[in-house]
Amino acid sequence: MREAGVPIAIASDLNPGTAPVASLLWSASLSIRLWGLSPAEALFGVTRHAAHALDPDADYGTLAVGQSADFGIWDIPCPESLLYAPASHRPVMSFFKGEHR
């Protein structure tokens, strides 16, 4: 399906049977290691593609004017750092509905 261009959504489900993982970043990291996704595919999988899987008309999943603004900011050298060492980085800021938390 990946070769056919089907978008891949990545999530954490935290159920003891099939997905005993609470961390979304860890799920993204596993998608690289186990499924061979690129870092860009994994990041789209936990943002844009995951939002679309929940609601094709969603106003979340991307950073754009008019979109719902729930996001985190990390002090890292590159986005891939989050995926190769997901437990090593904590966000320095987070925003929920556009408000700093």
Backbone as XML, in Angstrom:
<?xml version="1.0"?>
<chain id="A" units="angstrom">
  <residue number="1" name="MET">
    <atom name="N" x="0.816" y="-1.188" z="0.000"/>
    <atom name="CA" x="0.000" y="0.000" z="0.000"/>
    <atom name="C" x="0.865" y="1.259" z="0.000"/>
  </residue>
  <residue number="2" name="ARG">
    <atom name="N" x="2.000" y="1.170" z="0.698"/>
    <atom name="CA" x="2.896" y="2.321" z="0.738"/>
    <atom name="C" x="3.368" y="2.676" z="-0.666"/>
  </residue>
  <residue number="3" name="GLU">
    <atom name="N" x="3.756" y="1.668" z="-1.449"/>
    <atom name="CA" x="4.227" y="1.907" z="-2.812"/>
    <atom name="C" x="3.130" y="2.517" z="-3.681"/>
  </residue>
  <residue number="4" name="ALA">
    <atom name="N" x="1.873" y="2.255" z="-3.350"/>
    <atom name="CA" x="0.746" y="2.811" z="-4.101"/>
    <atom name="C" x="0.416" y="4.235" z="-3.672"/>
  </residue>
  <residue number="5" name="GLY">
    <atom name="N" x="1.144" y="4.745" z="-2.666"/>
    <atom name="CA" x="0.924" y="6.119" z="-2.229"/>
    <atom name="C" x="-0.190" y="6.297" z="-1.213"/>
  </residue>
  <residue number="6" name="VAL">
    <atom name="N" x="-0.636" y="5.193" z="-0.606"/>
    <atom name="CA" x="-1.676" y="5.292" z="0.419"/>
    <atom name="C" x="-1.065" y="5.936" z="1.663"/>
  </residue>
  <residue number="7" name="PRO">
    <atom name="N" x="-1.666" y="7.017" z="2.182"/>
    <atom name="CA" x="-1.126" y="7.668" z="3.384"/>
    <atom name="C" x="-1.154" y="6.712" z="4.583"/>
  </residue>
  <residue number="8" name="ILE">
    <atom name="N" x="-0.112" y="6.752" z="5.383"/>
    <atom name="CA" x="-0.004" y="5.889" z="6.555"/>
    <atom name="C" x="-0.175" y="6.743" z="7.802"/>
  </residue>
  <residue number="9" name="ALA">
    <atom name="N" x="-1.185" y="6.432" z="8.603"/>
    <atom name="CA" x="-1.386" y="7.104" z="9.888"/>
    <atom name="C" x="-0.707" y="6.277" z="10.969"/>
  </residue>
  <residue number="10" name="ILE">
    <atom name="N" x="-0.085" y="6.954" z="11.915"/>
    <atom name="CA" x="0.602" y="6.296" z="13.024"/>
    <atom name="C" x="-0.015" y="6.820" z="14.315"/>
  </residue>
  <residue number="11" name="ALA">
    <atom name="N" x="-0.287" y="5.912" z="15.246"/>
    <atom name="CA" x="-0.902" y="6.316" z="16.508"/>
    <atom name="C" x="-0.338" y="5.493" z="17.654"/>
  </residue>
  <residue number="12" name="SER">
    <atom name="N" x="-0.627" y="5.931" z="18.855"/>
    <atom name="CA" x="-0.366" y="5.128" z="20.048"/>
    <atom name="C" x="-1.732" y="4.785" z="20.618"/>
  </residue>
  <residue number="13" name="ASP">
    <atom name="N" x="-1.923" y="3.541" z="20.957"/>
    <atom name="CA" x="-3.242" y="3.095" z="21.396"/>
    <atom name="C" x="-3.255" y="2.711" z="22.865"/>
  </residue>
  <residue number="14" name="LEU">
    <atom name="N" x="-2.122" y="2.330" z="23.370"/>
    <atom name="CA" x="-1.951" y="1.909" z="24.759"/>
    <atom name="C" x="-2.964" y="0.845" z="25.176"/>
  </residue>
  <residue number="15" name="ASN">
    <atom name="N" x="-3.030" y="-0.204" z="24.392"/>
    <atom name="CA" x="-3.815" y="-1.356" z="24.838"/>
    <atom name="C" x="-2.860" y="-2.528" z="25.005"/>
  </residue>
  <residue number="16" name="PRO">
    <atom name="N" x="-3.130" y="-3.407" z="25.954"/>
    <atom name="CA" x="-2.175" y="-4.476" z="26.245"/>
    <atom name="C" x="-2.066" y="-5.550" z="25.172"/>
  </residue>
  <residue number="17" name="GLY">
    <atom name="N" x="-2.995" y="-5.596" z="24.241"/>
    <atom name="CA" x="-2.975" y="-6.655" z="23.242"/>
    <atom name="C" x="-2.101" y="-6.358" z="22.047"/>
  </residue>
  <residue number="18" name="THR">
    <atom name="N" x="-2.418" y="-5.292" z="21.322"/>
    <atom name="CA" x="-1.732" y="-5.052" z="20.056"/>
    <atom name="C" x="-0.837" y="-3.829" z="20.045"/>
  </residue>
  <residue number="19" name="ALA">
    <atom name="N" x="-1.028" y="-2.903" z="20.968"/>
    <atom name="CA" x="-0.240" y="-1.666" z="20.943"/>
    <atom name="C" x="0.021" y="-1.162" z="22.360"/>
  </residue>
  <residue number="20" name="PRO">
    <atom name="N" x="0.895" y="-1.821" z="23.104"/>
    <atom name="CA" x="1.156" y="-1.404" z="24.476"/>
    <atom name="C" x="2.133" y="-0.223" z="24.562"/>
  </residue>
  <residue number="21" name="VAL">
    <atom name="N" x="1.898" y="0.809" z="23.776"/>
    <atom name="CA" x="2.798" y="1.964" z="23.709"/>
    <atom name="C" x="1.997" y="3.235" z="23.968"/>
  </residue>
  <residue number="22" name="ALA">
    <atom name="N" x="2.450" y="4.057" z="24.912"/>
    <atom name="CA" x="1.757" y="5.311" z="25.228"/>
    <atom name="C" x="2.330" y="6.497" z="24.465"/>
  </residue>
  <residue number="23" name="SER">
    <atom name="N" x="3.563" y="6.412" z="24.031"/>
    <atom name="CA" x="4.257" y="7.543" z="23.418"/>
    <atom name="C" x="4.050" y="7.590" z="21.904"/>
  </residue>
  <residue number="24" name="LEU">
    <atom name="N" x="3.514" y="8.696" z="21.439"/>
    <atom name="CA" x="3.342" y="8.878" z="19.999"/>
    <atom name="C" x="4.695" y="8.945" z="19.295"/>
  </residue>
  <residue number="25" name="LEU">
    <atom name="N" x="5.679" y="9.588" z="19.928"/>
    <atom name="CA" x="7.014" y="9.643" z="19.322"/>
    <atom name="C" x="7.640" y="8.250" z="19.238"/>
  </residue>
  <residue number="26" name="TRP">
    <atom name="N" x="7.403" y="7.430" z="20.251"/>
    <atom name="CA" x="7.931" y="6.067" z="20.210"/>
    <atom name="C" x="7.271" y="5.276" z="19.081"/>
  </residue>
  <residue number="27" name="SER">
    <atom name="N" x="5.959" y="5.464" z="18.893"/>
    <atom name="CA" x="5.263" y="4.804" z="17.783"/>
    <atom name="C" x="5.856" y="5.236" z="16.449"/>
  </residue>
  <residue number="28" name="ALA">
    <atom name="N" x="6.145" y="6.528" z="16.308"/>
    <atom name="CA" x="6.756" y="7.028" z="15.074"/>
    <atom name="C" x="8.146" y="6.428" z="14.883"/>
  </residue>
  <residue number="29" name="SER">
    <atom name="N" x="8.903" y="6.347" z="15.973"/>
    <atom name="CA" x="10.237" y="5.757" z="15.900"/>
    <atom name="C" x="10.166" y="4.290" z="15.476"/>
  </residue>
  <residue number="30" name="LEU">
    <atom name="N" x="9.219" y="3.556" z="16.030"/>
    <atom name="CA" x="9.047" y="2.150" z="15.643"/>
    <atom name="C" x="8.672" y="2.014" z="14.174"/>
  </residue>
  <residue number="31" name="SER">
    <atom name="N" x="7.906" y="2.969" z="13.659"/>
    <atom name="CA" x="7.518" y="2.889" z="12.244"/>
    <atom name="C" x="8.738" y="2.997" z="11.325"/>
  </residue>
  <residue number="32" name="ILE">
    <atom name="N" x="9.742" y="3.721" z="11.764"/>
    <atom name="CA" x="10.987" y="3.826" z="10.992"/>
    <atom name="C" x="11.764" y="2.516" z="11.094"/>
  </residue>
  <residue number="33" name="ARG">
    <atom name="N" x="11.908" y="2.043" z="12.320"/>
    <atom name="CA" x="12.719" y="0.847" z="12.549"/>
    <atom name="C" x="12.075" y="-0.429" z="12.020"/>
  </residue>
  <residue number="34" name="LEU">
    <atom name="N" x="10.763" y="-0.571" z="12.214"/>
    <atom name="CA" x="10.097" y="-1.829" z="11.860"/>
    <atom name="C" x="9.494" y="-1.842" z="10.466"/>
  </residue>
  <residue number="35" name="TRP">
    <atom name="N" x="9.007" y="-0.702" z="10.000"/>
    <atom name="CA" x="8.312" y="-0.656" z="8.713"/>
    <atom name="C" x="9.131" y="0.009" z="7.625"/>
  </residue>
  <residue number="36" name="GLY">
    <atom name="N" x="10.292" y="0.588" z="7.992"/>
    <atom name="CA" x="11.149" y="1.210" z="6.998"/>
    <atom name="C" x="10.683" y="2.567" z="6.509"/>
  </residue>
  <residue number="37" name="LEU">
    <atom name="N" x="9.800" y="3.234" z="7.272"/>
    <atom name="CA" x="9.375" y="4.570" z="6.864"/>
    <atom name="C" x="10.536" y="5.546" z="6.985"/>
  </residue>
  <residue number="38" name="SER">
    <atom name="N" x="10.514" y="6.575" z="6.178"/>
    <atom name="CA" x="11.493" y="7.649" z="6.315"/>
    <atom name="C" x="11.053" y="8.534" z="7.478"/>
  </residue>
  <residue number="39" name="PRO">
    <atom name="N" x="11.956" y="9.354" z="8.035"/>
    <atom name="CA" x="11.540" y="10.283" z="9.085"/>
    <atom name="C" x="10.395" y="11.197" z="8.639"/>
  </residue>
  <residue number="40" name="ALA">
    <atom name="N" x="10.428" y="11.659" z="7.403"/>
    <atom name="CA" x="9.348" y="12.526" z="6.910"/>
    <atom name="C" x="8.023" y="11.773" z="6.882"/>
  </residue>
  <residue number="41" name="GLU">
    <atom name="N" x="8.045" y="10.516" z="6.423"/>
    <atom name="CA" x="6.816" y="9.717" z="6.402"/>
    <atom name="C" x="6.282" y="9.503" z="7.818"/>
  </residue>
  <residue number="42" name="ALA">
    <atom name="N" x="7.182" y="9.267" z="8.765"/>
    <atom name="CA" x="6.760" y="9.064" z="10.153"/>
    <atom name="C" x="6.157" y="10.342" z="10.734"/>
  </residue>
  <residue number="43" name="LEU">
    <atom name="N" x="6.775" y="11.491" z="10.456"/>
    <atom name="CA" x="6.228" y="12.756" z="10.965"/>
    <atom name="C" x="4.868" y="13.064" z="10.346"/>
  </residue>
  <residue number="44" name="PHE">
    <atom name="N" x="4.725" y="12.834" z="9.047"/>
    <atom name="CA" x="3.401" y="12.998" z="8.430"/>
    <atom name="C" x="2.414" y="11.999" z="9.033"/>
  </residue>
  <residue number="45" name="GLY">
    <atom name="N" x="2.898" y="10.801" z="9.356"/>
    <atom name="CA" x="2.030" y="9.766" z="9.909"/>
    <atom name="C" x="1.432" y="10.112" z="11.255"/>
  </residue>
  <residue number="46" name="VAL">
    <atom name="N" x="2.158" y="10.878" z="12.075"/>
    <atom name="CA" x="1.641" y="11.261" z="13.397"/>
    <atom name="C" x="0.985" y="12.634" z="13.386"/>
  </residue>
  <residue number="47" name="THR">
    <atom name="N" x="0.998" y="13.309" z="12.242"/>
    <atom name="CA" x="0.392" y="14.642" z="12.162"/>
    <atom name="C" x="-0.707" y="14.637" z="11.100"/>
  </residue>
  <residue number="48" name="ARG">
    <atom name="N" x="-0.365" y="15.029" z="9.909"/>
    <atom name="CA" x="-1.340" y="15.199" z="8.827"/>
    <atom name="C" x="-2.153" y="13.931" z="8.543"/>
  </residue>
  <residue number="49" name="HIS">
    <atom name="N" x="-1.482" y="12.800" z="8.368"/>
    <atom name="CA" x="-2.196" y="11.572" z="8.009"/>
    <atom name="C" x="-3.054" y="11.049" z="9.166"/>
  </residue>
  <residue number="50" name="ALA">
    <atom name="N" x="-2.562" y="11.185" z="10.392"/>
    <atom name="CA" x="-3.363" y="10.757" z="11.546"/>
    <atom name="C" x="-4.610" y="11.621" z="11.689"/>
  </residue>
  <residue number="51" name="ALA">
    <atom name="N" x="-4.467" y="12.924" z="11.508"/>
    <atom name="CA" x="-5.626" y="13.823" z="11.583"/>
    <atom name="C" x="-6.644" y="13.476" z="10.506"/>
  </residue>
  <residue number="52" name="HIS">
    <atom name="N" x="-6.165" y="13.211" z="9.309"/>
    <atom name="CA" x="-7.068" y="12.870" z="8.203"/>
    <atom name="C" x="-7.793" y="11.543" z="8.469"/>
  </residue>
  <residue number="53" name="ALA">
    <atom name="N" x="-7.100" y="10.594" z="9.103"/>
    <atom name="CA" x="-7.739" y="9.313" z="9.423"/>
    <atom name="C" x="-8.878" y="9.498" z="10.428"/>
  </residue>
  <residue number="54" name="LEU">
    <atom name="N" x="-8.714" y="10.455" z="11.341"/>
    <atom name="CA" x="-9.770" y="10.729" z="12.318"/>
    <atom name="C" x="-10.926" y="11.502" z="11.706"/>
  </residue>
  <residue number="55" name="ASP">
    <atom name="N" x="-10.591" y="12.467" z="10.842"/>
    <atom name="CA" x="-11.624" y="13.322" z="10.240"/>
    <atom name="C" x="-11.046" y="13.947" z="8.977"/>
  </residue>
  <residue number="56" name="PRO">
    <atom name="N" x="-11.504" y="13.529" z="7.801"/>
    <atom name="CA" x="-10.967" y="14.077" z="6.546"/>
    <atom name="C" x="-11.107" y="15.595" z="6.423"/>
  </residue>
  <residue number="57" name="ASP">
    <atom name="N" x="-12.041" y="16.189" z="7.157"/>
    <atom name="CA" x="-12.234" y="17.640" z="7.111"/>
    <atom name="C" x="-11.634" y="18.343" z="8.323"/>
  </residue>
  <residue number="58" name="ALA">
    <atom name="N" x="-10.718" y="17.682" z="9.020"/>
    <atom name="CA" x="-10.154" y="18.216" z="10.262"/>
    <atom name="C" x="-9.425" y="19.538" z="10.052"/>
  </residue>
  <residue number="59" name="ASP">
    <atom name="N" x="-9.480" y="20.383" z="11.089"/>
    <atom name="CA" x="-8.722" y="21.634" z="11.062"/>
    <atom name="C" x="-7.479" y="21.497" z="11.951"/>
  </residue>
  <residue number="60" name="TYR">
    <atom name="N" x="-6.972" y="20.288" z="12.055"/>
    <atom name="CA" x="-5.760" y="20.029" z="12.822"/>
    <atom name="C" x="-4.884" y="19.062" z="12.040"/>
  </residue>
  <residue number="61" name="GLY">
    <atom name="N" x="-3.645" y="18.895" z="12.481"/>
    <atom name="CA" x="-2.732" y="17.983" z="11.798"/>
    <atom name="C" x="-1.638" y="18.687" z="11.024"/>
  </residue>
  <residue number="62" name="THR">
    <atom name="N" x="-1.816" y="19.986" z="10.791"/>
    <atom name="CA" x="-0.794" y="20.792" z="10.119"/>
    <atom name="C" x="-0.735" y="22.154" z="10.803"/>
  </residue>
  <residue number="63" name="LEU">
    <atom name="N" x="0.374" y="22.851" z="10.615"/>
    <atom name="CA" x="0.488" y="24.226" z="11.107"/>
    <atom name="C" x="0.167" y="25.164" z="9.960"/>
  </residue>
  <residue number="64" name="ALA">
    <atom name="N" x="-0.974" y="25.820" z="10.057"/>
    <atom name="CA" x="-1.400" y="26.750" z="9.015"/>
    <atom name="C" x="-2.378" y="27.750" z="9.625"/>
  </residue>
  <residue number="65" name="VAL">
    <atom name="N" x="-2.441" y="28.922" z="9.046"/>
    <atom name="CA" x="-3.374" y="29.948" z="9.503"/>
    <atom name="C" x="-4.790" y="29.379" z="9.474"/>
  </residue>
  <residue number="66" name="GLY">
    <atom name="N" x="-5.515" y="29.555" z="10.574"/>
    <atom name="CA" x="-6.887" y="29.080" z="10.657"/>
    <atom name="C" x="-7.043" y="27.668" z="11.188"/>
  </residue>
  <residue number="67" name="GLN">
    <atom name="N" x="-5.938" y="26.941" z="11.322"/>
    <atom name="CA" x="-5.993" y="25.579" z="11.845"/>
    <atom name="C" x="-5.960" y="25.614" z="13.374"/>
  </residue>
  <residue number="68" name="SER">
    <atom name="N" x="-6.480" y="24.580" z="13.997"/>
    <atom name="CA" x="-6.370" y="24.420" z="15.438"/>
    <atom name="C" x="-4.888" y="24.265" z="15.777"/>
  </residue>
  <residue number="69" name="ALA">
    <atom name="N" x="-4.434" y="24.938" z="16.820"/>
    <atom name="CA" x="-2.994" y="24.973" z="17.100"/>
    <atom name="C" x="-2.653" y="24.217" z="18.378"/>
  </residue>
  <residue number="70" name="ASP">
    <atom name="N" x="-2.498" y="22.911" z="18.281"/>
    <atom name="CA" x="-1.982" y="22.079" z="19.359"/>
    <atom name="C" x="-0.640" y="21.546" z="18.878"/>
  </residue>
  <residue number="71" name="PHE">
    <atom name="N" x="0.446" y="21.960" z="19.524"/>
    <atom name="CA" x="1.761" y="21.511" z="19.074"/>
    <atom name="C" x="2.800" y="21.707" z="20.163"/>
  </residue>
  <residue number="72" name="GLY">
    <atom name="N" x="3.930" y="21.039" z="20.002"/>
    <atom name="CA" x="5.047" y="21.164" z="20.918"/>
    <atom name="C" x="6.261" y="21.708" z="20.196"/>
  </residue>
  <residue number="73" name="ILE">
    <atom name="N" x="7.166" y="22.307" z="20.974"/>
    <atom name="CA" x="8.424" y="22.834" z="20.436"/>
    <atom name="C" x="9.563" y="22.175" z="21.203"/>
  </residue>
  <residue number="74" name="TRP">
    <atom name="N" x="10.508" y="21.640" z="20.457"/>
    <atom name="CA" x="11.672" y="20.993" z="21.040"/>
    <atom name="C" x="12.931" y="21.756" z="20.646"/>
  </residue>
  <residue number="75" name="ASP">
    <atom name="N" x="13.936" y="21.750" z="21.515"/>
    <atom name="CA" x="15.243" y="22.323" z="21.208"/>
    <atom name="C" x="16.134" y="21.174" z="20.732"/>
  </residue>
  <residue number="76" name="ILE">
    <atom name="N" x="16.077" y="20.919" z="19.429"/>
    <atom name="CA" x="16.800" y="19.794" z="18.834"/>
    <atom name="C" x="17.478" y="20.256" z="17.544"/>
  </residue>
  <residue number="77" name="PRO">
    <atom name="N" x="18.524" y="19.555" z="17.113"/>
    <atom name="CA" x="19.229" y="19.979" z="15.903"/>
    <atom name="C" x="18.426" y="19.788" z="14.614"/>
  </residue>
  <residue number="78" name="CYS">
    <atom name="N" x="17.528" y="18.788" z="14.586"/>
    <atom name="CA" x="16.714" y="18.533" z="13.396"/>
    <atom name="C" x="15.503" y="17.700" z="13.808"/>
  </residue>
  <residue number="79" name="PRO">
    <atom name="N" x="14.412" y="17.737" z="13.039"/>
    <atom name="CA" x="13.215" y="16.970" z="13.413"/>
    <atom name="C" x="13.467" y="15.472" z="13.586"/>
  </residue>
  <residue number="80" name="GLU">
    <atom name="N" x="14.380" y="14.935" z="12.810"/>
    <atom name="CA" x="14.660" y="13.503" z="12.891"/>
    <atom name="C" x="15.153" y="13.091" z="14.271"/>
  </residue>
  <residue number="81" name="SER">
    <atom name="N" x="15.764" y="14.024" z="15.021"/>
    <atom name="CA" x="16.257" y="13.716" z="16.364"/>
    <atom name="C" x="15.153" y="13.185" z="17.264"/>
  </residue>
  <residue number="82" name="LEU">
    <atom name="N" x="13.939" y="13.687" z="17.087"/>
    <atom name="CA" x="12.806" y="13.209" z="17.884"/>
    <atom name="C" x="12.532" y="11.738" z="17.640"/>
  </residue>
  <residue number="83" name="LEU">
    <atom name="N" x="12.750" y="11.300" z="16.423"/>
    <atom name="CA" x="12.371" y="9.947" z="16.035"/>
    <atom name="C" x="13.454" y="8.916" z="16.295"/>
  </residue>
  <residue number="84" name="TYR">
    <atom name="N" x="14.707" y="9.341" z="16.291"/>
    <atom name="CA" x="15.787" y="8.386" z="16.509"/>
    <atom name="C" x="16.096" y="8.193" z="17.986"/>
  </residue>
  <residue number="85" name="ALA">
    <atom name="N" x="15.691" y="9.119" z="18.824"/>
    <atom name="CA" x="15.885" y="8.997" z="20.274"/>
    <atom name="C" x="14.678" y="9.609" z="20.978"/>
  </residue>
  <residue number="86" name="PRO">
    <atom name="N" x="13.495" y="8.994" z="20.834"/>
    <atom name="CA" x="12.269" y="9.625" z="21.319"/>
    <atom name="C" x="12.221" y="9.859" z="22.825"/>
  </residue>
  <residue number="87" name="ALA">
    <atom name="N" x="12.914" y="9.056" z="23.610"/>
    <atom name="CA" x="12.880" y="9.236" z="25.064"/>
    <atom name="C" x="13.904" y="10.255" z="25.548"/>
  </residue>
  <residue number="88" name="SER">
    <atom name="N" x="14.751" y="10.744" z="24.657"/>
    <atom name="CA" x="15.835" y="11.646" z="25.043"/>
    <atom name="C" x="15.462" y="13.118" z="25.026"/>
  </residue>
  <residue number="89" name="HIS">
    <atom name="N" x="14.307" y="13.447" z="24.486"/>
    <atom name="CA" x="13.951" y="14.854" z="24.313"/>
    <atom name="C" x="12.582" y="15.143" z="24.914"/>
  </residue>
  <residue number="90" name="ARG">
    <atom name="N" x="12.508" y="16.256" z="25.626"/>
    <atom name="CA" x="11.237" y="16.731" z="26.153"/>
    <atom name="C" x="10.957" y="18.085" z="25.520"/>
  </residue>
  <residue number="91" name="PRO">
    <atom name="N" x="9.694" y="18.387" z="25.263"/>
    <atom name="CA" x="9.388" y="19.691" z="24.667"/>
    <atom name="C" x="9.755" y="20.821" z="25.625"/>
  </residue>
  <residue number="92" name="VAL">
    <atom name="N" x="10.215" y="21.930" z="25.056"/>
    <atom name="CA" x="10.521" y="23.109" z="25.868"/>
    <atom name="C" x="9.307" y="24.021" z="25.974"/>
  </residue>
  <residue number="93" name="MET">
    <atom name="N" x="8.354" y="23.856" z="25.072"/>
    <atom name="CA" x="7.102" y="24.600" z="25.090"/>
    <atom name="C" x="6.012" y="23.744" z="24.475"/>
  </residue>
  <residue number="94" name="SER">
    <atom name="N" x="4.792" y="23.965" z="24.931"/>
    <atom name="CA" x="3.655" y="23.312" z="24.283"/>
    <atom name="C" x="2.498" y="24.297" z="24.199"/>
  </residue>
  <residue number="95" name="PHE">
    <atom name="N" x="1.682" y="24.105" z="23.181"/>
    <atom name="CA" x="0.538" y="24.973" z="22.933"/>
    <atom name="C" x="-0.702" y="24.112" z="22.765"/>
  </residue>
  <residue number="96" name="PHE">
    <atom name="N" x="-1.794" y="24.554" z="23.364"/>
    <atom name="CA" x="-3.075" y="23.875" z="23.239"/>
    <atom name="C" x="-4.115" y="24.913" z="22.847"/>
  </residue>
  <residue number="97" name="LYS">
    <atom name="N" x="-4.745" y="24.696" z="21.703"/>
    <atom name="CA" x="-5.694" y="25.661" z="21.134"/>
    <atom name="C" x="-5.072" y="27.052" z="21.021"/>
  </residue>
  <residue number="98" name="GLY">
    <atom name="N" x="-3.798" y="27.069" z="20.640"/>
    <atom name="CA" x="-3.097" y="28.318" z="20.405"/>
    <atom name="C" x="-2.566" y="29.006" z="21.644"/>
  </residue>
  <residue number="99" name="GLU">
    <atom name="N" x="-2.815" y="28.446" z="22.811"/>
    <atom name="CA" x="-2.372" y="29.048" z="24.070"/>
    <atom name="C" x="-1.165" y="28.296" z="24.617"/>
  </residue>
  <residue number="100" name="HIS">
    <atom name="N" x="-0.152" y="29.051" z="25.054"/>
    <atom name="CA" x="1.043" y="28.462" z="25.652"/>
    <atom name="C" x="0.665" y="27.784" z="26.962"/>
  </residue>
  <residue number="101" name="ARG">
    <atom name="N" x="1.162" y="26.560" z="27.153"/>
    <atom name="CA" x="0.894" y="25.812" z="28.393"/>
    <atom name="C" x="2.142" y="25.675" z="29.202"/>
  </residue>
</chain>
